[in-house]
PDB file of C-alpha atoms in Angstrom:
ATOM      1  CA  MET V   1    -116.816 -72.044  16.008  1.00 37.00           C
ATOM      2  CA  ASN V   2    -113.449 -70.594  15.822  1.00 36.00           C
ATOM      3  CA  CYS V   3    -111.901 -68.235  18.446  1.00 34.00           C
ATOM      4  CA  GLU V   4    -109.049 -66.954  18.686  1.00 33.00           C
ATOM      5  CA  PHE V   5    -109.517 -65.404  22.086  1.00 32.00           C
ATOM      6  CA  PRO V   6    -110.900 -67.356  25.455  1.00 39.00           C
ATOM      7  CA  LEU V   7    -114.273 -66.125  25.905  1.00 38.00           C
ATOM      8  CA  PRO V   8    -113.144 -63.950  29.257  1.00 42.00           C
ATOM      9  CA  LEU V   9    -110.578 -62.054  27.033  1.00 42.00           C
ATOM     10  CA  ALA V  10    -113.246 -62.006  24.615  1.00 43.00           C
ATOM     11  CA  ALA V  11    -115.487 -60.236  26.988  1.00 42.00           C
ATOM     12  CA  ASN V  12    -112.750 -57.531  28.241  1.00 48.00           C
ATOM     13  CA  ALA V  13    -111.497 -56.881  24.682  1.00 45.00           C
ATOM     14  CA  LEU V  14    -115.290 -55.868  24.202  1.00 45.00           C
ATOM     15  CA  ALA V  15    -115.110 -53.858  27.065  1.00 45.00           C
ATOM     16  CA  VAL V  16    -111.884 -51.896  26.235  1.00 48.00           C
ATOM     17  CA  HIS V  17    -113.733 -50.857  23.252  1.00 52.00           C
ATOM     18  CA  ARG V  18    -117.081 -49.654  24.800  1.00 57.00           C
ATOM     19  CA  PRO V  19    -117.301 -45.910  24.963  1.00 69.00           C
ATOM     20  CA  ARG V  20    -116.594 -44.657  28.362  1.00 86.00           C
ATOM     21  CA  VAL V  21    -119.432 -43.238  30.427  1.00 92.00           C
ATOM     22  CA  VAL V  22    -118.752 -40.099  32.009  1.00 92.00           C
ATOM     23  CA  LEU V  23    -121.029 -38.530  34.666  1.00 96.00           C
ATOM     24  CA  PRO V  24    -120.943 -35.054  36.156  1.00 97.00           C
ATOM     25  CA  PRO V  25    -119.776 -34.206  39.266  1.00 94.00           C
ATOM     26  CA  ASN V  26    -121.489 -36.223  42.407  1.00 96.00           C
ATOM     27  CA  ALA V  27    -120.904 -38.156  45.571  1.00 96.00           C
ATOM     28  CA  PRO V  28    -122.583 -40.462  48.130  1.00 97.00           C
ATOM     29  CA  GLY V  29    -125.452 -38.104  50.004  1.00 98.00           C
ATOM     30  CA  MET V  30    -125.177 -35.288  47.472  1.00 98.00           C
ATOM     31  CA  ARG V  31    -128.793 -33.822  46.075  1.00 98.00           C
ATOM     32  CA  ILE V  32    -129.184 -33.258  42.421  1.00 98.00           C
ATOM     33  CA  GLY V  33    -131.610 -32.186  40.095  1.00 98.00           C
ATOM     34  CA  LEU V  34    -132.249 -33.682  36.581  1.00 98.00           C
ATOM     35  CA  PHE V  35    -133.675 -31.507  34.106  1.00 98.00           C
ATOM     36  CA  GLY V  36    -134.113 -32.916  30.659  1.00 96.00           C
ATOM     37  CA  GLY V  37    -134.759 -31.830  27.107  1.00 93.00           C
ATOM     38  CA  THR V  38    -133.873 -31.101  23.776  1.00 93.00           C
ATOM     39  CA  PHE V  39    -132.500 -27.387  24.391  1.00 94.00           C
ATOM     40  CA  ASP V  40    -133.227 -26.333  21.196  1.00 91.00           C
ATOM     41  CA  PRO V  41    -132.603 -23.402  21.865  1.00 89.00           C
ATOM     42  CA  PRO V  42    -131.994 -23.193  25.503  1.00 89.00           C
ATOM     43  CA  HIS V  43    -133.512 -20.235  27.253  1.00 86.00           C
ATOM     44  CA  ALA V  44    -133.230 -18.059  30.027  1.00 90.00           C
ATOM     45  CA  ALA V  45    -136.607 -19.719  31.377  1.00 89.00           C
ATOM     46  CA  HIS V  46    -134.854 -22.802  31.878  1.00 92.00           C
ATOM     47  CA  ARG V  47    -132.029 -21.875  33.983  1.00 94.00           C
ATOM     48  CA  SER V  48    -134.292 -19.855  36.046  1.00 92.00           C
ATOM     49  CA  ALA V  49    -136.478 -22.672  36.657  1.00 93.00           C
ATOM     50  CA  CYS V  50    -133.298 -24.432  37.639  1.00 95.00           C
ATOM     51  CA  LEU V  51    -131.968 -21.678  39.967  1.00 95.00           C
ATOM     52  CA  LEU V  52    -135.451 -21.887  41.613  1.00 95.00           C
ATOM     53  CA  ALA V  53    -135.478 -25.303  42.416  1.00 96.00           C
ATOM     54  CA  MET V  54    -132.144 -25.461  43.167  1.00 97.00           C
ATOM     55  CA  LYS V  55    -132.704 -22.581  46.083  1.00 96.00           C
ATOM     56  CA  ARG V  56    -135.807 -23.778  47.295  1.00 97.00           C
ATOM     57  CA  ILE V  57    -135.215 -27.689  47.072  1.00 98.00           C
ATOM     58  CA  GLY V  58    -131.449 -27.531  48.457  1.00 98.00           C
ATOM     59  CA  LEU V  59    -129.954 -28.962  45.405  1.00 98.00           C
ATOM     60  CA  ASP V  60    -126.199 -29.419  45.261  1.00 98.00           C
ATOM     61  CA  ARG V  61    -126.282 -29.511  41.432  1.00 98.00           C
ATOM     62  CA  VAL V  62    -128.584 -29.727  38.801  1.00 98.00           C
ATOM     63  CA  TRP V  63    -127.612 -31.812  35.305  1.00 98.00           C
ATOM     64  CA  TRP V  64    -128.779 -30.508  31.953  1.00 98.00           C
ATOM     65  CA  LEU V  65    -129.485 -33.694  30.341  1.00 98.00           C
ATOM     66  CA  VAL V  66    -129.856 -32.856  26.509  1.00 97.00           C
ATOM     67  CA  THR V  67    -131.495 -35.490  24.685  1.00 94.00           C
ATOM     68  CA  PRO V  68    -130.384 -36.549  21.297  1.00 91.00           C
ATOM     69  CA  GLY V  69    -134.171 -36.568  20.418  1.00 80.00           C
ATOM     70  CA  ASN V  70    -137.862 -36.394  22.145  1.00 70.00           C
ATOM     71  CA  PRO V  71    -140.407 -39.244  21.368  1.00 69.00           C
ATOM     72  CA  LEU V  72    -142.932 -37.005  21.848  1.00 58.00           C
ATOM     73  CA  LYS V  73    -142.025 -34.163  19.656  1.00 64.00           C
ATOM     74  CA  ASP V  74    -141.007 -33.466  15.951  1.00 60.00           C
ATOM     75  CA  THR V  75    -137.525 -33.844  15.318  1.00 62.00           C
ATOM     76  CA  HIS V  76    -137.300 -32.519  11.841  1.00 67.00           C
ATOM     77  CA  GLY V  77    -134.949 -29.624  11.609  1.00 75.00           C
ATOM     78  CA  LEU V  78    -133.512 -30.070  15.293  1.00 89.00           C
ATOM     79  CA  ALA V  79    -129.858 -28.993  15.711  1.00 92.00           C
ATOM     80  CA  PRO V  80    -127.082 -31.435  16.410  1.00 94.00           C
ATOM     81  CA  LEU V  81    -126.648 -32.854  19.493  1.00 95.00           C
ATOM     82  CA  ALA V  82    -123.233 -31.628  19.895  1.00 96.00           C
ATOM     83  CA  ALA V  83    -123.835 -27.768  19.235  1.00 96.00           C
ATOM     84  CA  ARG V  84    -127.211 -28.096  21.396  1.00 96.00           C
ATOM     85  CA  VAL V  85    -124.839 -28.856  24.504  1.00 96.00           C
ATOM     86  CA  VAL V  86    -122.143 -25.782  23.143  1.00 97.00           C
ATOM     87  CA  VAL V  87    -125.038 -23.293  23.189  1.00 96.00           C
ATOM     88  CA  ALA V  88    -126.738 -24.958  26.658  1.00 97.00           C
ATOM     89  CA  ARG V  89    -123.504 -24.853  28.240  1.00 97.00           C
ATOM     90  CA  ALA V  90    -122.784 -21.687  27.364  1.00 96.00           C
ATOM     91  CA  LEU V  91    -126.310 -20.099  28.716  1.00 95.00           C
ATOM     92  CA  ALA V  92    -126.248 -21.799  31.701  1.00 96.00           C
ATOM     93  CA  HIS V  93    -122.873 -20.613  32.929  1.00 93.00           C
ATOM     94  CA  HIS V  94    -123.202 -21.433  36.590  1.00 95.00           C
ATOM     95  CA  PRO V  95    -120.642 -23.477  38.536  1.00 96.00           C
ATOM     96  CA  ARG V  96    -123.341 -25.595  39.734  1.00 97.00           C
ATOM     97  CA  ILE V  97    -125.218 -26.635  36.613  1.00 98.00           C
ATOM     98  CA  ASP V  98    -123.632 -29.342  34.796  1.00 98.00           C
ATOM     99  CA  VAL V  99    -124.860 -30.040  30.781  1.00 98.00           C
ATOM    100  CA  THR V 100    -124.373 -33.304  29.519  1.00 97.00           C
ATOM    101  CA  ASP V 101    -125.390 -35.576  26.545  1.00 97.00           C
ATOM    102  CA  LEU V 102    -125.551 -38.678  29.006  1.00 97.00           C
ATOM    103  CA  GLU V 103    -128.614 -40.241  27.033  1.00 96.00           C
ATOM    104  CA  ALA V 104    -126.410 -40.198  23.756  1.00 95.00           C
ATOM    105  CA  GLN V 105    -123.405 -41.849  25.688  1.00 96.00           C
ATOM    106  CA  ILE V 106    -125.805 -44.600  27.627  1.00 96.00           C
ATOM    107  CA  GLY V 107    -127.797 -45.284  24.351  1.00 94.00           C
ATOM    108  CA  THR V 108    -131.628 -44.545  26.509  1.00 95.00           C
ATOM    109  CA  ARG V 109    -134.309 -42.917  24.386  1.00 90.00           C
ATOM    110  CA  TYR V 110    -136.710 -42.395  27.481  1.00 95.00           C
ATOM    111  CA  THR V 111    -136.541 -40.641  30.709  1.00 96.00           C
ATOM    112  CA  TYR V 112    -137.496 -43.643  32.483  1.00 98.00           C
ATOM    113  CA  GLU V 113    -134.447 -45.707  31.267  1.00 97.00           C
ATOM    114  CA  THR V 114    -131.878 -42.674  32.097  1.00 98.00           C
ATOM    115  CA  VAL V 115    -133.427 -42.132  35.750  1.00 98.00           C
ATOM    116  CA  SER V 116    -133.347 -45.959  36.017  1.00 98.00           C
ATOM    117  CA  TYR V 117    -129.352 -46.089  35.337  1.00 98.00           C
ATOM    118  CA  LEU V 118    -128.748 -43.306  37.192  1.00 98.00           C
ATOM    119  CA  VAL V 119    -130.171 -44.935  40.028  1.00 98.00           C
ATOM    120  CA  GLN V 120    -128.489 -47.811  39.454  1.00 97.00           C
ATOM    121  CA  HIS V 121    -125.210 -46.264  39.152  1.00 97.00           C
ATOM    122  CA  CYS V 122    -125.033 -44.339  41.505  1.00 97.00           C
ATOM    123  CA  PRO V 123    -127.253 -45.325  44.264  1.00 96.00           C
ATOM    124  CA  GLN V 124    -126.235 -43.229  47.019  1.00 97.00           C
ATOM    125  CA  ALA V 125    -127.015 -39.978  45.236  1.00 98.00           C
ATOM    126  CA  HIS V 126    -130.337 -38.450  46.161  1.00 98.00           C
ATOM    127  CA  PHE V 127    -132.194 -37.428  42.337  1.00 98.00           C
ATOM    128  CA  VAL V 128    -134.820 -35.106  41.962  1.00 98.00           C
ATOM    129  CA  TRP V 129    -136.608 -34.879  38.390  1.00 98.00           C
ATOM    130  CA  ILE V 130    -137.151 -31.615  37.737  1.00 98.00           C
ATOM    131  CA  MET V 131    -140.115 -30.178  34.774  1.00 95.00           C
ATOM    132  CA  GLY V 132    -142.052 -27.308  34.128  1.00 91.00           C
ATOM    133  CA  ALA V 133    -145.937 -27.130  34.781  1.00 90.00           C
ATOM    134  CA  ASP V 134    -146.512 -27.695  30.912  1.00 87.00           C
ATOM    135  CA  ASN V 135    -144.525 -30.941  31.133  1.00 91.00           C
ATOM    136  CA  LEU V 136    -146.727 -32.133  33.951  1.00 93.00           C
ATOM    137  CA  ARG V 137    -149.556 -31.381  31.490  1.00 91.00           C
ATOM    138  CA  SER V 138    -148.284 -34.415  29.261  1.00 92.00           C
ATOM    139  CA  PHE V 139    -146.637 -36.289  31.895  1.00 95.00           C
ATOM    140  CA  HIS V 140    -149.049 -39.252  31.092  1.00 96.00           C
ATOM    141  CA  ARG V 141    -147.955 -39.829  27.700  1.00 95.00           C
ATOM    142  CA  TRP V 142    -144.180 -39.926  29.014  1.00 96.00           C
ATOM    143  CA  GLN V 143    -143.249 -43.984  28.542  1.00 95.00           C
ATOM    144  CA  ARG V 144    -143.795 -45.584  31.811  1.00 97.00           C
ATOM    145  CA  TRP V 145    -144.752 -41.992  33.640  1.00 98.00           C
ATOM    146  CA  ARG V 146    -145.564 -44.021  36.826  1.00 98.00           C
ATOM    147  CA  GLY V 147    -142.430 -45.852  36.805  1.00 98.00           C
ATOM    148  CA  ILE V 148    -140.175 -42.694  37.081  1.00 98.00           C
ATOM    149  CA  ALA V 149    -142.478 -41.373  39.215  1.00 98.00           C
ATOM    150  CA  LYS V 150    -141.955 -44.122  41.660  1.00 98.00           C
ATOM    151  CA  LEU V 151    -137.951 -43.818  40.993  1.00 98.00           C
ATOM    152  CA  VAL V 152    -137.343 -40.394  42.106  1.00 98.00           C
ATOM    153  CA  PRO V 153    -138.942 -37.304  44.022  1.00 98.00           C
ATOM    154  CA  ILE V 154    -140.144 -34.631  41.276  1.00 98.00           C
ATOM    155  CA  ALA V 155    -140.278 -30.749  41.231  1.00 98.00           C
ATOM    156  CA  VAL V 156    -142.801 -28.907  39.120  1.00 96.00           C
ATOM    157  CA  VAL V 157    -141.704 -25.634  38.153  1.00 93.00           C
ATOM    158  CA  ASP V 158    -144.933 -22.984  37.257  1.00 89.00           C
ATOM    159  CA  ARG V 159    -145.385 -21.433  33.937  1.00 75.00           C
ATOM    160  CA  LEU V 160    -147.470 -18.949  32.305  1.00 68.00           C
ATOM    161  CA  GLY V 161    -150.928 -19.557  31.073  1.00 61.00           C
ATOM    162  CA  PRO V 162    -152.869 -23.000  31.186  1.00 53.00           C
ATOM    163  CA  SER V 163    -149.834 -24.938  32.344  1.00 56.00           C
ATOM    164  CA  LEU V 164    -150.593 -23.188  35.831  1.00 58.00           C
ATOM    165  CA  TYR V 165    -153.969 -26.143  35.832  1.00 70.00           C
ATOM    166  CA  ALA V 166    -151.287 -28.884  35.240  1.00 76.00           C
ATOM    167  CA  SER V 167    -151.695 -30.244  38.770  1.00 82.00           C
ATOM    168  CA  ALA V 168    -155.456 -30.845  37.566  1.00 82.00           C
ATOM    169  CA  GLY V 169    -154.248 -32.845  34.557  1.00 90.00           C
ATOM    170  CA  VAL V 170    -154.473 -36.869  34.353  1.00 95.00           C
ATOM    171  CA  ALA V 171    -150.609 -36.957  36.018  1.00 96.00           C
ATOM    172  CA  GLY V 172    -151.150 -34.423  38.443  1.00 95.00           C
ATOM    173  CA  GLU V 173    -154.869 -36.164  39.551  1.00 96.00           C
ATOM    174  CA  ALA V 174    -152.961 -39.469  39.651  1.00 97.00           C
ATOM    175  CA  LEU V 175    -150.547 -38.493  41.717  1.00 97.00           C
ATOM    176  CA  GLY V 176    -152.233 -36.145  44.130  1.00 96.00           C
ATOM    177  CA  TYR V 177    -151.859 -38.197  46.866  1.00 97.00           C
ATOM    178  CA  ALA V 178    -148.258 -38.184  46.705  1.00 98.00           C
ATOM    179  CA  ARG V 179    -147.939 -34.186  46.139  1.00 97.00           C
ATOM    180  CA  ILE V 180    -146.415 -32.748  49.316  1.00 97.00           C
ATOM    181  CA  PRO V 181    -146.823 -28.769  50.399  1.00 96.00           C
ATOM    182  CA  GLU V 182    -144.240 -26.182  49.482  1.00 95.00           C
ATOM    183  CA  ALA V 183    -143.087 -25.374  52.682  1.00 97.00           C
ATOM    184  CA  ALA V 184    -141.853 -28.935  52.954  1.00 98.00           C
ATOM    185  CA  ALA V 185    -139.478 -28.432  49.913  1.00 98.00           C
ATOM    186  CA  LYS V 186    -136.334 -28.631  51.658  1.00 98.00           C
ATOM    187  CA  THR V 187    -137.143 -32.495  52.545  1.00 98.00           C
ATOM    188  CA  LEU V 188    -137.831 -33.500  48.777  1.00 98.00           C
ATOM    189  CA  PRO V 189    -134.557 -35.073  47.913  1.00 98.00           C
ATOM    190  CA  LEU V 190    -134.840 -37.562  50.938  1.00 98.00           C
ATOM    191  CA  ARG V 191    -138.529 -38.352  50.596  1.00 98.00           C
ATOM    192  CA  LYS V 192    -139.189 -42.085  49.222  1.00 98.00           C
ATOM    193  CA  PRO V 193    -140.946 -41.702  45.926  1.00 98.00           C
ATOM    194  CA  PRO V 194    -143.520 -41.403  44.830  1.00 98.00           C
ATOM    195  CA  ALA V 195    -143.588 -37.511  46.024  1.00 98.00           C
ATOM    196  CA  TRP V 196    -143.621 -34.506  44.039  1.00 98.00           C
ATOM    197  CA  ILE V 197    -144.014 -30.515  44.449  1.00 97.00           C
ATOM    198  CA  TYR V 198    -145.211 -27.422  43.078  1.00 94.00           C
ATOM    199  CA  LEU V 199    -142.849 -24.390  43.493  1.00 94.00           C
ATOM    200  CA  HIS V 200    -144.610 -20.989  42.390  1.00 89.00           C
ATOM    201  CA  GLY V 201    -142.899 -18.293  41.686  1.00 83.00           C
ATOM    202  CA  LEU V 202    -141.327 -18.801  38.097  1.00 74.00           C
ATOM    203  CA  LYS V 203    -144.094 -16.522  35.468  1.00 62.00           C
ATOM    204  CA  SER V 204    -141.411 -16.501  32.388  1.00 54.00           C
ATOM    205  CA  PRO V 205    -143.435 -17.227  29.010  1.00 56.00           C
ATOM    206  CA  LEU V 206    -140.269 -18.448  27.243  1.00 50.00           C
ATOM    207  CA  SER V 207    -140.655 -21.801  25.557  1.00 49.00           C
ATOM    208  CA  SER V 208    -138.253 -23.592  23.487  1.00 43.00           C
ATOM    209  CA  THR V 209    -141.221 -24.351  20.864  1.00 49.00           C
ATOM    210  CA  ALA V 210    -141.732 -20.972  19.970  1.00 45.00           C
ATOM    211  CA  LEU V 211    -138.248 -19.775  19.975  1.00 39.00           C
ATOM    212  CA  ARG V 212    -137.663 -22.499  17.060  1.00 39.00           C
ATOM    213  CA  ALA V 213    -141.024 -21.611  15.299  1.00 43.00           C
ATOM    214  CA  ALA V 214    -139.259 -17.688  15.344  1.00 39.00           C
ATOM    215  CA  ARG V 215    -135.792 -18.984  14.345  1.00 41.00           C
ATOM    216  CA  ALA V 216    -137.646 -20.548  11.355  1.00 41.00           C
ATOM    217  CA  LEU V 217    -139.840 -17.535  10.734  1.00 40.00           C
ATOM    218  CA  HIS V 218    -136.661 -15.762  10.474  1.00 39.00           C
ATOM    219  CA  ASP V 219    -134.110 -18.445   8.276  1.00 44.00           C
ATOM    220  CA  HIS V 220    -137.028 -18.068   5.715  1.00 45.00           C
TER     221      HIS V 220
END
């Protein structure tokens, strides 16, 4: 096989053309919350949940990971990623909330892959996965959900309705042994996973699914 460059040079050439991954601000020892979703559209409860987690757990920053698409949801009619990032940044509007399309940059589709990447590339940061109680109810359907729980501590923020009973679901029961008292919230980022906490106090009924449905009705 003919090759114009020695293999090391060819490899370097490929590296030059690979898109550069831009991570939000981070530093060794920093406590960073990870909050993923399609954010279509983002709403006040997203922001409130993150601010609650930031205060209770003592997070330095929260990263909103705007995903190209949710494998568990119908993505038909999903707004373009770039548009969702812009709207999410406008709504977040907080000096310690960073909105990023990291998953598109690194080519991951599942949360486990994304979290694995971050733990590998920022080994001295203390990440915490933040999710609403409604997501805990379906957590057992996520790819390698037990693996996620073994990678980073998890903070579950309560919601109105049946999601309040999420801790009695499949994942909540399976991970019950790793649940820590709410009074110990500040210790969560430094705990060895699996470790998770249920944070009470947010009672917003808002959901992106409901807002999308309302938007679809309005458009028609």
